[in-house]
C-alpha cells in the first residue's frame, strides 16, 4: 500500500495523532445504557450502542454500561422464567399480563431445569422469580458483552443498579431528599415534589406503593452516586428519544442537589427500523418479537452494520435496509466507499508495476474542476473532525465519506491516473488520489469500518 508523503506527519494534518486516534479534549465522562431483561436486540441496542461508540469516542474516557437490574421489570422477568420453569415441571400455570412471552425466556427456563432439575420446585413463585431474575440478568449481560465485542464496542465497566440498592445508597438518597423537603407520601407511594413544575403532578413517583423503586428514583440515586461519590467530572447518557420527559424530570431532580448542569449531558437517539425486502421488521418487548443484533451482524457483517447505523443524526429516524446492506453495488453506501479505497490501492499497485511514484510530484498541475474538487474535499477533513468533536455529529463522517468517494469515482471515470506518456501529470494525480485514500481510510477508521485494499 502506498503511503502518503510524510507518512505519519500527513496523517496528523488530517486531525489524527501518530497513533491514528482522534484528538479529544480533556473532558472525561461516562456513558450509560441499560435494559438487561432481554437479549441484545437490533432496534434499539444497535441503533444506540453502535452509533454511540463512534460518536462519543473522541470525548469519553470511560464507557459504562448501566445494567438496570433492580426494578419492577426485572421482577416480572424473573417471574416469567419461573412460570416457564414450572410448566416444564408439569404444572398448569400461565404468564401474568406483565409477563414476558418471548422464546428466550423459555430457553432460560429450560437451561435452569437441565442444570438444576426440580431443585426449586418447593419455592414460591416470588422466591423462584428472585433467583431466576439474577440468573437471567447474568445471561443477558454475558450475551450483551459478547455481541458488543463482536461489533467492536468496548465498555470499561458494567455497573449494576442493584449494587447501590443493596448497599443502601438508594435509601440514603431517598432519606436525604426527604430531609430536604423534596418528597411527599401519596396513595401509599413516595413522590418527588416538583414545585418548579406546578402544572405537572403525575409521573414523579420514586417508590411504588409496593415498596419497589421506580426508575425516576433509581436514576436520581445513580446520577448522584456518579457525580459525587464516584468522582465523575462529566457524565454523558445515551437515551432513546421517547425519554424526553424523563430528561426534564432528571434536570429538576439533580438541581435539588446543586449539581452543575454542565456536568451532565444526554444524547437522545431515535429508534432504528429494519427493513427486509421492503417490509418493516416489527419488534416488541412484550410480544417477544425481536431482530437480534447478532443476526444482523451475521447477515450483513460488522462493516455494513456500523456504517448503516451511523448514517443519520441522533434526532433523525433511521431505516436499515438489510437487503441493500449485502449488495455489491454502488447503491450500497458502505460498498461504494470501501470500493473507492480499494480502487486507489489498485491504482498504486499498477503505478508500482510501471515504476511510477509520487516522488517529485508537482501538484500545481492539478487544475481541472474534478481535481480541484478532490483537493477541496481532502483539505476539509481536519475541519470535519473538529466539527464532529464539537457537535457530536458522527453522521457527518458517513456523509463526507460518501461525498469524497463519489467525487473520486467521477474523477476516475473521466481521467487516467497512471499515464506513462505524461509522467508529471501522473505523479500529480497519484499524489492527489493518495490524499483521497488517506482521508477515506481515516474516516472509515473513525467509524470503526475497515478500509480494504482489494474487493
Short mmCIF file of C-alpha atoms in Angstrom, two decimals:
data_model
loop_
_atom_site.label_atom_id
_atom_site.label_comp_id
_atom_site.label_asym_id
_atom_site.label_seq_id
_atom_site.Cartn_x
_atom_site.Cartn_y
_atom_site.Cartn_z
CA UNK A 1 0.00 0.00 0.00
CA UNK A 2 1.35 3.43 -0.90
CA UNK A 3 1.97 5.81 1.98
CA UNK A 4 1.17 9.49 1.92
CA UNK A 5 4.24 11.71 1.66
CA UNK A 6 5.49 12.47 5.13
CA UNK A 7 3.84 9.33 6.49
CA UNK A 8 2.57 9.98 9.99
CA UNK A 9 3.04 13.72 9.58
CA UNK A 10 0.45 13.71 6.82
CA UNK A 11 -2.00 11.82 8.98
CA UNK A 12 -1.56 14.28 11.84
CA UNK A 13 -2.53 17.10 9.49
CA UNK A 14 -5.77 15.25 8.87
CA UNK A 15 -6.72 15.55 12.52
CA UNK A 16 -5.11 12.39 13.83
CA UNK A 17 -2.30 11.68 16.20
CA UNK A 18 0.51 9.35 15.11
CA UNK A 19 -1.33 6.50 16.82
CA UNK A 20 -4.27 7.04 14.49
CA UNK A 21 -6.67 8.11 17.23
CA UNK A 22 -8.88 11.15 17.02
CA UNK A 23 -7.69 14.01 19.16
CA UNK A 24 -10.03 14.75 22.05
CA UNK A 25 -10.39 17.47 24.63
CA UNK A 26 -9.61 16.75 28.25
CA UNK A 27 -13.25 16.14 29.11
CA UNK A 28 -13.68 12.87 30.99
CA UNK A 29 -17.11 11.31 31.22
CA UNK A 30 -19.12 8.12 31.28
CA UNK A 31 -21.79 6.67 29.03
CA UNK A 32 -24.68 4.66 30.39
CA UNK A 33 -27.21 2.35 28.80
CA UNK A 34 -29.49 -0.26 30.29
CA UNK A 35 -32.30 -2.76 29.63
CA UNK A 36 -30.87 -6.07 30.85
CA UNK A 37 -34.08 -8.10 30.68
CA UNK A 38 -33.73 -9.38 27.11
CA UNK A 39 -31.05 -10.34 24.58
CA UNK A 40 -29.20 -7.73 22.58
CA UNK A 41 -31.83 -6.71 20.04
CA UNK A 42 -31.23 -4.61 16.99
CA UNK A 43 -33.91 -1.93 17.06
CA UNK A 44 -32.51 0.00 19.99
CA UNK A 45 -29.25 -1.54 21.17
CA UNK A 46 -27.62 -1.40 17.76
CA UNK A 47 -29.14 1.94 16.98
CA UNK A 48 -27.71 3.44 20.13
CA UNK A 49 -24.68 1.36 21.03
CA UNK A 50 -23.08 1.12 17.60
CA UNK A 51 -23.66 4.78 16.90
CA UNK A 52 -22.65 5.70 20.41
CA UNK A 53 -19.17 4.17 20.18
CA UNK A 54 -18.05 6.17 17.17
CA UNK A 55 -19.90 9.32 18.14
CA UNK A 56 -18.66 9.68 21.69
CA UNK A 57 -15.25 8.03 21.39
CA UNK A 58 -13.39 11.32 20.94
CA UNK A 59 -14.83 12.76 24.16
CA UNK A 60 -15.34 9.89 26.58
CA UNK A 61 -12.51 8.46 28.62
CA UNK A 62 -14.53 5.58 30.03
CA UNK A 63 -17.66 3.88 28.81
CA UNK A 64 -20.03 2.39 31.32
CA UNK A 65 -22.87 0.02 30.58
CA UNK A 66 -25.53 0.71 33.19
CA UNK A 67 -27.35 -2.56 33.93
CA UNK A 68 -30.83 -1.69 35.21
CA UNK A 69 -31.33 -4.88 37.18
CA UNK A 70 -33.18 -3.57 40.22
CA UNK A 71 -36.62 -2.50 39.01
CA UNK A 72 -40.11 -3.91 38.63
CA UNK A 73 -39.48 -5.07 35.06
CA UNK A 74 -36.70 -7.32 36.29
CA UNK A 75 -39.10 -8.77 38.85
CA UNK A 76 -41.57 -9.58 36.04
CA UNK A 77 -38.70 -11.03 34.02
CA UNK A 78 -37.67 -13.40 36.82
CA UNK A 79 -41.24 -14.50 37.50
CA UNK A 80 -41.76 -15.15 33.77
CA UNK A 81 -38.79 -17.53 33.84
CA UNK A 82 -40.28 -19.13 36.95
CA UNK A 83 -43.62 -19.71 35.19
CA UNK A 84 -41.87 -21.38 32.24
CA UNK A 85 -39.80 -23.46 34.67
CA UNK A 86 -42.96 -24.64 36.44
CA UNK A 87 -44.55 -25.50 33.11
CA UNK A 88 -41.55 -27.68 32.29
CA UNK A 89 -42.15 -29.45 35.61
CA UNK A 90 -45.71 -30.21 34.52
CA UNK A 91 -47.54 -27.51 36.45
CA UNK A 92 -50.58 -25.78 34.94
CA UNK A 93 -49.58 -22.12 35.31
CA UNK A 94 -49.84 -19.15 32.96
CA UNK A 95 -47.91 -15.94 32.48
CA UNK A 96 -49.28 -12.83 34.13
CA UNK A 97 -50.31 -9.88 31.91
CA UNK A 98 -46.94 -8.30 32.78
CA UNK A 99 -45.03 -11.44 31.81
CA UNK A 100 -42.54 -11.97 29.00
CA UNK A 101 -43.77 -14.37 26.28
CA UNK A 102 -40.53 -14.38 24.28
CA UNK A 103 -38.81 -17.65 23.38
CA UNK A 104 -35.56 -16.66 25.10
CA UNK A 105 -37.42 -16.80 28.44
CA UNK A 106 -38.42 -20.39 27.66
CA UNK A 107 -34.82 -21.14 26.73
CA UNK A 108 -33.58 -19.77 30.05
CA UNK A 109 -36.10 -21.87 31.95
CA UNK A 110 -35.03 -24.97 30.01
CA UNK A 111 -31.37 -24.31 30.82
CA UNK A 112 -32.19 -23.96 34.51
CA UNK A 113 -34.20 -27.19 34.51
CA UNK A 114 -31.48 -29.06 32.65
CA UNK A 115 -28.83 -27.86 35.08
CA UNK A 116 -30.73 -27.96 38.39
CA UNK A 117 -33.67 -30.26 37.77
CA UNK A 118 -36.55 -29.71 40.21
CA UNK A 119 -34.34 -28.14 42.86
CA UNK A 120 -36.54 -25.04 43.05
CA UNK A 121 -39.93 -26.82 42.94
CA UNK A 122 -40.74 -26.20 46.61
CA UNK A 123 -40.13 -22.44 46.42
CA UNK A 124 -42.90 -19.92 45.89
CA UNK A 125 -43.23 -18.15 42.54
CA UNK A 126 -41.85 -14.98 44.11
CA UNK A 127 -38.85 -16.81 45.57
CA UNK A 128 -38.18 -18.55 42.27
CA UNK A 129 -38.51 -15.23 40.45
CA UNK A 130 -35.81 -13.60 42.56
CA UNK A 131 -33.36 -16.43 41.91
CA UNK A 132 -34.18 -16.74 38.23
CA UNK A 133 -34.03 -12.98 37.66
CA UNK A 134 -30.38 -12.99 38.75
CA UNK A 135 -29.62 -15.99 36.55
CA UNK A 136 -31.44 -14.36 33.63
CA UNK A 137 -29.73 -11.00 34.05
CA UNK A 138 -26.32 -12.67 34.17
CA UNK A 139 -27.15 -14.48 30.95
CA UNK A 140 -28.37 -11.32 29.20
CA UNK A 141 -25.32 -9.33 30.31
CA UNK A 142 -22.97 -12.05 29.06
CA UNK A 143 -24.83 -12.02 25.75
CA UNK A 144 -24.54 -8.23 25.52
CA UNK A 145 -20.82 -8.35 26.30
CA UNK A 146 -20.22 -10.93 23.60
CA UNK A 147 -22.26 -9.14 20.92
CA UNK A 148 -20.81 -5.72 21.75
CA UNK A 149 -17.31 -7.17 21.41
CA UNK A 150 -18.30 -8.65 18.06
CA UNK A 151 -19.47 -5.23 16.93
CA UNK A 152 -16.23 -3.65 18.11
CA UNK A 153 -17.67 -1.76 21.07
CA UNK A 154 -15.77 -1.78 24.35
CA UNK A 155 -17.15 -0.92 27.77
CA UNK A 156 -14.79 -0.27 30.64
CA UNK A 157 -17.34 -1.14 33.28
CA UNK A 158 -20.69 -2.92 33.56
CA UNK A 159 -22.30 -1.20 36.52
CA UNK A 160 -25.35 -2.83 38.11
CA UNK A 161 -28.22 -0.83 39.52
CA UNK A 162 -28.74 -3.48 42.18
CA UNK A 163 -25.31 -2.66 43.65
CA UNK A 164 -26.34 0.73 45.01
CA UNK A 165 -29.78 -0.51 46.05
CA UNK A 166 -28.29 -3.37 48.08
CA UNK A 167 -25.55 -1.14 49.54
CA UNK A 168 -28.16 1.24 50.93
CA UNK A 169 -27.16 4.20 48.76
CA UNK A 170 -30.58 4.37 47.13
CA UNK A 171 -32.24 4.57 50.54
CA UNK A 172 -29.69 7.20 51.63
CA UNK A 173 -30.66 9.31 48.63
CA UNK A 174 -34.34 8.93 49.49
CA UNK A 175 -33.66 9.89 53.11
CA UNK A 176 -31.65 12.95 52.04
CA UNK A 177 -34.38 14.07 49.65
CA UNK A 178 -36.94 13.70 52.42
CA UNK A 179 -34.84 15.82 54.79
CA UNK A 180 -34.61 18.42 52.03
CA UNK A 181 -38.39 18.51 51.81
CA UNK A 182 -38.43 17.19 48.23
CA UNK A 183 -40.51 14.05 48.84
CA UNK A 184 -44.19 13.60 49.67
CA UNK A 185 -46.21 10.49 50.50
CA UNK A 186 -49.37 9.99 48.49
CA UNK A 187 -51.57 6.93 47.87
CA UNK A 188 -49.01 4.73 49.60
CA UNK A 189 -46.24 5.73 47.18
CA UNK A 190 -43.35 8.18 47.54
CA UNK A 191 -43.36 11.12 45.13
CA UNK A 192 -40.75 13.70 44.19
CA UNK A 193 -42.15 17.15 44.94
CA UNK A 194 -41.50 19.41 41.95
CA UNK A 195 -42.85 22.90 42.66
CA UNK A 196 -40.81 24.04 39.63
CA UNK A 197 -43.46 22.30 37.50
CA UNK A 198 -46.79 23.08 39.19
CA UNK A 199 -48.78 22.10 36.12
CA UNK A 200 -47.50 18.54 36.35
CA UNK A 201 -48.43 16.45 39.35
CA UNK A 202 -48.20 13.00 37.76
CA UNK A 203 -45.27 10.79 36.83
CA UNK A 204 -42.99 11.80 39.70
CA UNK A 205 -43.16 8.56 41.70
CA UNK A 206 -39.79 7.42 43.07
CA UNK A 207 -41.02 4.43 45.12
CA UNK A 208 -44.15 2.44 44.25
CA UNK A 209 -46.84 1.69 46.79
CA UNK A 210 -45.50 -1.90 46.99
CA UNK A 211 -42.07 -0.59 48.03
CA UNK A 212 -40.30 -1.20 44.71
CA UNK A 213 -38.01 1.61 43.50
CA UNK A 214 -39.18 3.28 40.30
CA UNK A 215 -36.80 4.37 37.56
CA UNK A 216 -37.01 8.06 38.46
CA UNK A 217 -35.82 7.29 41.98
CA UNK A 218 -33.04 4.94 40.91
CA UNK A 219 -31.86 7.35 38.22
CA UNK A 220 -31.63 10.18 40.74
CA UNK A 221 -29.58 7.97 43.07
CA UNK A 222 -27.37 6.66 40.25
CA UNK A 223 -26.51 10.10 38.90
CA UNK A 224 -25.86 11.46 42.37
CA UNK A 225 -23.58 8.49 43.04
CA UNK A 226 -21.65 9.07 39.81
CA UNK A 227 -21.27 12.83 40.09
CA UNK A 228 -20.43 12.88 43.80
CA UNK A 229 -19.12 9.65 45.33
CA UNK A 230 -17.65 8.14 42.15
CA UNK A 231 -15.97 11.37 41.11
CA UNK A 232 -17.17 11.76 37.52
CA UNK A 233 -16.09 15.10 36.07
CA UNK A 234 -18.81 14.84 33.47
CA UNK A 235 -21.42 12.23 32.66
CA UNK A 236 -22.90 11.59 29.22
CA UNK A 237 -26.05 9.49 29.00
CA UNK A 238 -27.40 7.95 25.79
CA UNK A 239 -31.17 7.52 25.86
CA UNK A 240 -33.97 6.80 23.43
CA UNK A 241 -35.88 9.78 22.06
CA UNK A 242 -39.05 8.68 23.87
CA UNK A 243 -37.42 9.58 27.22
CA UNK A 244 -37.53 13.32 26.60
CA UNK A 245 -39.86 13.99 29.54
CA UNK A 246 -37.70 11.88 31.85
CA UNK A 247 -34.82 14.16 30.88
CA UNK A 248 -36.85 17.15 32.10
CA UNK A 249 -37.59 15.35 35.37
CA UNK A 250 -33.94 14.48 35.93
CA UNK A 251 -32.82 18.07 35.37
CA UNK A 252 -35.22 19.21 38.09
CA UNK A 253 -34.20 16.39 40.45
CA UNK A 254 -30.44 16.87 40.05
CA UNK A 255 -30.81 20.61 40.55
CA UNK A 256 -32.07 19.77 44.05
CA UNK A 257 -28.54 18.52 44.80
CA UNK A 258 -26.95 21.66 43.29
CA UNK A 259 -25.33 19.62 40.51
CA UNK A 260 -23.90 21.88 37.81
CA UNK A 261 -25.92 21.11 34.69
CA UNK A 262 -22.74 21.34 32.61
CA UNK A 263 -21.50 18.14 34.26
CA UNK A 264 -24.35 16.09 32.82
CA UNK A 265 -25.29 15.65 29.18
CA UNK A 266 -27.88 13.47 27.46
CA UNK A 267 -27.83 12.40 23.82
CA UNK A 268 -31.31 11.36 22.64
CA UNK A 269 -31.49 8.88 19.78
CA UNK A 270 -34.36 7.93 17.54
CA UNK A 271 -35.01 4.23 17.11
CA UNK A 272 -33.88 2.14 14.17
CA UNK A 273 -36.32 0.43 11.80
CA UNK A 274 -35.08 -2.64 9.97
CA UNK A 275 -36.45 -3.45 6.53
CA UNK A 276 -36.18 -6.76 4.72
CA UNK A 277 -37.40 -6.86 1.12
CA UNK A 278 -39.15 -3.58 1.78
CA UNK A 279 -41.08 -4.88 4.80
CA UNK A 280 -40.53 -3.33 8.24
CA UNK A 281 -39.46 -5.91 10.81
CA UNK A 282 -41.85 -5.36 13.71
CA UNK A 283 -40.45 -5.76 17.21
CA UNK A 284 -41.94 -5.64 20.68
CA UNK A 285 -40.67 -6.29 24.18
CA UNK A 286 -43.87 -7.86 25.43
CA UNK A 287 -44.75 -9.74 22.24
CA UNK A 288 -41.32 -11.32 22.23
CA UNK A 289 -40.65 -10.34 18.61
CA UNK A 290 -37.04 -9.34 18.15
CA UNK A 291 -34.49 -8.98 15.43
CA UNK A 292 -31.30 -9.80 17.29
CA UNK A 293 -28.27 -7.64 16.65
CA UNK A 294 -26.13 -10.74 16.27
CA UNK A 295 -28.42 -11.92 13.47
CA UNK A 296 -27.89 -8.59 11.70
CA UNK A 297 -24.12 -8.89 12.14
CA UNK A 298 -24.15 -12.43 10.78
CA UNK A 299 -26.32 -11.41 7.83
CA UNK A 300 -24.61 -8.22 6.65
CA UNK A 301 -21.28 -8.07 8.52
CA UNK A 302 -19.77 -5.64 11.00
CA UNK A 303 -18.74 -3.02 8.44
CA UNK A 304 -22.19 -2.66 6.89
CA UNK A 305 -23.87 -2.71 10.29
CA UNK A 306 -21.72 0.08 11.67
CA UNK A 307 -21.82 2.25 8.54
CA UNK A 308 -25.59 1.97 8.11
CA UNK A 309 -26.27 2.73 11.77
CA UNK A 310 -24.04 5.79 11.67
CA UNK A 311 -25.64 7.45 8.65
CA UNK A 312 -28.18 9.63 10.43
CA UNK A 313 -28.02 12.25 13.16
CA UNK A 314 -29.26 11.36 16.63
CA UNK A 315 -32.60 13.12 16.14
CA UNK A 316 -33.34 11.56 12.74
CA UNK A 317 -35.16 8.22 12.35
CA UNK A 318 -33.08 5.55 10.65
CA UNK A 319 -34.24 2.85 8.24
CA UNK A 320 -31.75 -0.02 7.89
CA UNK A 321 -32.32 -1.90 4.62
CA UNK A 322 -30.95 -5.40 5.24
CA UNK A 323 -31.23 -6.35 1.58
CA UNK A 324 -29.31 -3.28 0.42
CA UNK A 325 -26.58 -3.80 3.03
CA UNK A 326 -25.38 -7.02 1.36
CA UNK A 327 -25.44 -5.78 -2.22
CA UNK A 328 -22.12 -5.36 -4.00
CA UNK A 329 -23.22 -2.33 -5.95
CA UNK A 330 -22.92 1.44 -5.90
CA UNK A 331 -26.35 1.59 -4.27
CA UNK A 332 -24.84 0.13 -1.10
CA UNK A 333 -23.17 3.09 0.64
CA UNK A 334 -20.52 1.14 2.56
CA UNK A 335 -19.57 -0.85 -0.54
CA UNK A 336 -19.39 2.40 -2.52
CA UNK A 337 -16.96 3.99 -0.06
CA UNK A 338 -14.83 0.89 0.52
CA UNK A 339 -14.58 0.28 -3.22
CA UNK A 340 -13.16 3.78 -3.69
CA UNK A 341 -10.40 2.98 -1.20
CA UNK A 342 -9.70 -0.40 -2.81
CA UNK A 343 -9.66 1.14 -6.28
CA UNK A 344 -7.00 3.64 -5.20
CA UNK A 345 -4.93 0.80 -3.76
CA UNK A 346 -5.19 -0.90 -7.16
CA UNK A 347 -4.02 2.29 -8.86
CA UNK A 348 -0.87 2.31 -6.73
CA UNK A 349 -0.19 -1.35 -7.47
CA UNK A 350 -0.39 -0.54 -11.17
CA UNK A 351 1.85 2.51 -10.70
CA UNK A 352 4.44 0.42 -8.85
CA UNK A 353 4.49 -2.12 -11.67
CA UNK A 354 5.27 0.71 -14.09
CA UNK A 355 7.87 2.34 -11.87
CA UNK A 356 5.83 5.43 -11.05
CA UNK A 357 5.86 7.04 -7.59
CA UNK A 358 4.74 10.34 -6.08
CA UNK A 359 8.34 11.50 -5.59
CA UNK A 360 8.81 14.93 -7.11
CA UNK A 361 5.11 15.41 -7.80
CA UNK A 362 4.13 18.96 -8.73
CA UNK A 363 0.56 19.41 -7.52
CA UNK A 364 0.28 22.75 -9.34
CA UNK A 365 -0.53 20.60 -12.36
CA UNK A 366 -3.90 19.81 -10.75
CA UNK A 367 -6.15 22.38 -12.39
CA UNK A 368 -9.29 20.65 -13.67
CA UNK A 369 -12.60 21.12 -11.80
CA UNK A 370 -12.68 17.42 -10.84
CA UNK A 371 -9.14 17.55 -9.47
CA UNK A 372 -9.74 20.74 -7.54
CA UNK A 373 -12.96 19.31 -6.11
CA UNK A 374 -10.98 16.38 -4.68
CA UNK A 375 -8.36 18.77 -3.29
CA UNK A 376 -11.10 20.80 -1.60
CA UNK A 377 -12.66 17.71 -0.05
CA UNK A 378 -9.32 16.43 1.27
CA UNK A 379 -8.49 19.79 2.83
CA UNK A 380 -11.89 19.81 4.50
CA UNK A 381 -11.19 16.68 6.57
CA UNK A 382 -9.42 18.32 9.56
CA UNK A 383 -12.28 20.82 9.90
CA UNK A 384 -14.76 17.96 9.76
CA UNK A 385 -13.03 16.15 12.64
CA UNK A 386 -13.16 19.32 14.74
CA UNK A 387 -16.83 19.78 13.90
CA UNK A 388 -17.71 16.24 14.93
CA UNK A 389 -15.81 16.64 18.19
CA UNK A 390 -17.65 19.87 18.91
CA UNK A 391 -21.17 18.82 17.96
CA UNK A 392 -21.03 15.01 18.23
CA UNK A 393 -22.50 14.60 14.75
CA UNK A 394 -20.73 11.41 13.75
CA UNK A 395 -23.12 11.01 10.82
CA UNK A 396 -21.07 13.79 9.22
CA UNK A 397 -18.29 11.23 8.73
CA UNK A 398 -20.52 8.93 6.66
CA UNK A 399 -21.80 11.86 4.61
CA UNK A 400 -18.24 13.03 4.00
CA UNK A 401 -17.05 9.54 3.05
CA UNK A 402 -19.87 9.19 0.52
CA UNK A 403 -19.20 12.63 -0.95
CA UNK A 404 -15.47 12.01 -1.23
CA UNK A 405 -15.96 8.53 -2.70
CA UNK A 406 -18.45 9.91 -5.22
CA UNK A 407 -16.08 12.67 -6.28
CA UNK A 408 -13.26 10.17 -6.69
CA UNK A 409 -15.35 7.70 -8.72
CA UNK A 410 -16.42 10.53 -11.05
CA UNK A 411 -12.83 11.70 -11.42
CA UNK A 412 -11.57 8.17 -12.10
CA UNK A 413 -14.27 7.54 -14.69
CA UNK A 414 -13.17 10.53 -16.78
CA UNK A 415 -9.41 10.67 -16.15
CA UNK A 416 -6.39 8.40 -16.38
CA UNK A 417 -4.24 8.46 -13.26
CA UNK A 418 -1.34 6.31 -14.45
CA UNK A 419 -0.23 7.51 -17.88
CA UNK A 420 3.34 6.63 -18.85
CA UNK A 421 3.05 9.16 -21.69
CA UNK A 422 2.58 12.02 -19.21
CA UNK A 423 4.69 11.29 -16.13
CA UNK A 424 4.41 14.74 -14.46
CA UNK A 425 0.60 14.65 -14.59
CA UNK A 426 0.60 11.03 -13.42
CA UNK A 427 2.73 11.91 -10.40
CA UNK A 428 0.46 14.83 -9.52
CA UNK A 429 -2.65 12.67 -9.80
CA UNK A 430 -1.05 9.89 -7.80
CA UNK A 431 -0.35 12.42 -5.07
CA UNK A 432 -3.98 13.54 -5.28
CA UNK A 433 -5.54 10.09 -5.04
CA UNK A 434 -3.11 9.23 -2.26
CA UNK A 435 -4.56 12.11 -0.23
CA UNK A 436 -8.05 10.83 -1.03
CA UNK A 437 -7.07 7.37 0.16
CA UNK A 438 -5.70 8.73 3.44
CA UNK A 439 -8.88 10.72 4.07
CA UNK A 440 -11.08 7.72 3.27
CA UNK A 441 -9.02 5.37 5.43
CA UNK A 442 -9.07 7.71 8.40
CA UNK A 443 -12.78 8.44 8.05
CA UNK A 444 -13.63 4.75 7.89
CA UNK A 445 -11.33 4.13 10.83
CA UNK A 446 -13.15 6.72 12.93
CA UNK A 447 -16.39 4.92 12.07
CA UNK A 448 -14.91 1.57 13.04
CA UNK A 449 -15.23 0.32 9.45
CA UNK A 450 -12.43 -1.44 7.57
CA UNK A 451 -10.67 0.05 4.54
CA UNK A 452 -9.92 -2.92 2.25
CA UNK A 453 -7.05 -2.95 -0.23
CA UNK A 454 -8.84 -5.33 -2.58
CA UNK A 455 -12.51 -6.03 -3.33
#
